[in-house]
Amino acid sequence: LAWLIHRGVIEKTPVSELTPVFLALLAVLVIRAAGQGLQTRFAARCSEQVRRDARRQLHHHWKATGPVNLADTSAASLAREWLDHVEALHGYFARFLPQMTLSVVIPLAILVLVFWLDWLAGIFLVLSAPLIPLFMALVGMGAEKLNQQHFETVSRLSGQFLDKVRGLTTLQLFGQTEAASRTLENRSDQYRKITMKTLKVAFLSSAVLEFFASVAIAVLAIYIGFGLLGYIEFGPSDELTLFSGLLILLLAPEFFQPLRTLSQHYHDRAAALGAGAEILARLEQSVDNAEPIRPDNGISDHGIQMSGVTLRYGEGPVIFNNLDIRIKAGRVIALTGPSGGGKSTLLHLLAGLIRPEAGAVSVFGEAPGNQPFGWLGQRGFWIQGTWAENLRLTTPDATDIAIDYALRQVGLGELVDSRADGIHSRIAEDGLGLSGGQARRLSLARIFLADYPLILLDEPTAGLDATSEVFILEALHKLSESG
């Protein structure tokens, strides 16, 4: 463009001779835009791969940790790790890292060209360029810590909000809704303050860069203008032409543009470092990955066997000490004992949710957890959808006839007949729309439908009324008779 203006204004070149060069300039601009689009697309794809790998590692860690050990972590915190923390990595890998490379390559290339045109103008750029990243680093030094505090605050706020919503009925019964509201209000105010601090740092870093870039471009414009007018006779100023001066002025904004863009994405880096610290803290938590040793002799592929099992939680008392158990396939076993006696812990061992310190556990000749099993505890799991969709969570290929049969086996036949949509009647999340007993029986119907070789029941009638308890016991009797 500078060459075209120089030829047209100074050398009075006809427009017809400049037209091919002008068309070539337009083609270069199109190629540049296409290249930027490809670079953005490639960076987004790399970011997607990184986030997919992060979620895969989180999933493997959660799976290795098990639901028993994860029970101390709120569902809101886990959801934020999976969604917000991982998504915060996108800006760093899709925008900041590519832009950091461009911020080195493009200014260096422009600097070489400017030094060739006018070494004094090149010195101006060299002197101004280091100031920008220096002040950006000084301003953004606390940005990473602020973003980590931001993630921690949001995690606590979301966890408390979810707990309050789940326990809303209990809070109303005990008259604690006002206190809960004040707690959430205080947490929200803390979140507002930390958010404003983070935004303050982001805006301040951008303002610092814009200031130094504007000053540097203004100094160059003054030097070139006075040099062309002949007021400056120092260095190469007397060799300045309209072409070289205009080209330097056009290149100066391009010299600072990558740094400007980098400053805009600087908060992406801070957010990613804060989120990455949370993700790494989760992944670095110790997990027992040791496989339990199976008994060497007398293993039966048709039953359950425990040999010399010893277990304790942390530094607490020993729950099982050298426990030996043999259960043949097809047996129905009831575990009785006082609260805290280890009944649920034994079920967790059989399900493979926890590992013993010593000894071996074999379920149908396999390590616990390798065989499919049905689980019914005091709390079930239901999704928002139809009854059929909830039952198909474990048996996706189940027919409507099989689902209807399973529901009738657990005493929900009359309820199905009373609904216009039958098995396609809808329920909300956590079984809302059904009574506690009906929701528990719906979970039991899922076990009927799946036909598991091993079924583990952890106080399935706890908290139910007498009628619902009878239905559950009758359904369990049918289940035991069916083998």
PDB file of C-alpha atoms in Angstrom, residues 69-83 154-164:
ATOM      1  CA  ASN A  69     -14.669 -41.637  48.914  1.00  0.00           C
ATOM      2  CA  LEU A  70     -16.304 -39.059  46.634  1.00  0.00           C
ATOM      3  CA  ALA A  71     -19.270 -38.779  48.994  1.00  0.00           C
ATOM      4  CA  ASP A  72     -17.415 -36.071  50.944  1.00  0.00           C
ATOM      5  CA  THR A  73     -17.290 -33.871  47.816  1.00  0.00           C
ATOM      6  CA  SER A  74     -20.454 -32.008  46.863  1.00  0.00           C
ATOM      7  CA  ALA A  75     -22.069 -32.688  43.503  1.00  0.00           C
ATOM      8  CA  ALA A  76     -21.757 -28.991  42.669  1.00  0.00           C
ATOM      9  CA  SER A  77     -17.963 -29.090  43.136  1.00  0.00           C
ATOM     10  CA  LEU A  78     -17.655 -32.140  40.901  1.00  0.00           C
ATOM     11  CA  ALA A  79     -19.863 -30.497  38.275  1.00  0.00           C
ATOM     12  CA  ARG A  80     -17.704 -27.367  38.325  1.00  0.00           C
ATOM     13  CA  GLU A  81     -14.551 -29.449  37.898  1.00  0.00           C
ATOM     14  CA  TRP A  82     -16.080 -31.241  34.912  1.00  0.00           C
ATOM     15  CA  LEU A  83     -17.609 -28.150  33.280  1.00  0.00           C
ATOM     16  CA  VAL A 154     -17.786 -20.100  43.035  1.00  0.00           C
ATOM     17  CA  SER A 155     -17.290 -23.736  44.040  1.00  0.00           C
ATOM     18  CA  ARG A 156     -18.272 -23.001  47.652  1.00  0.00           C
ATOM     19  CA  LEU A 157     -21.217 -20.859  46.560  1.00  0.00           C
ATOM     20  CA  SER A 158     -22.591 -23.458  44.135  1.00  0.00           C
ATOM     21  CA  GLY A 159     -22.135 -26.250  46.680  1.00  0.00           C
ATOM     22  CA  GLN A 160     -23.949 -24.333  49.416  1.00  0.00           C
ATOM     23  CA  PHE A 161     -26.730 -23.294  47.030  1.00  0.00           C
ATOM     24  CA  LEU A 162     -27.290 -26.899  45.945  1.00  0.00           C
ATOM     25  CA  ASP A 163     -27.309 -28.095  49.564  1.00  0.00           C
ATOM     26  CA  LYS A 164     -29.835 -25.415  50.537  1.00  0.00           C
TER      27      LYS A 164
END
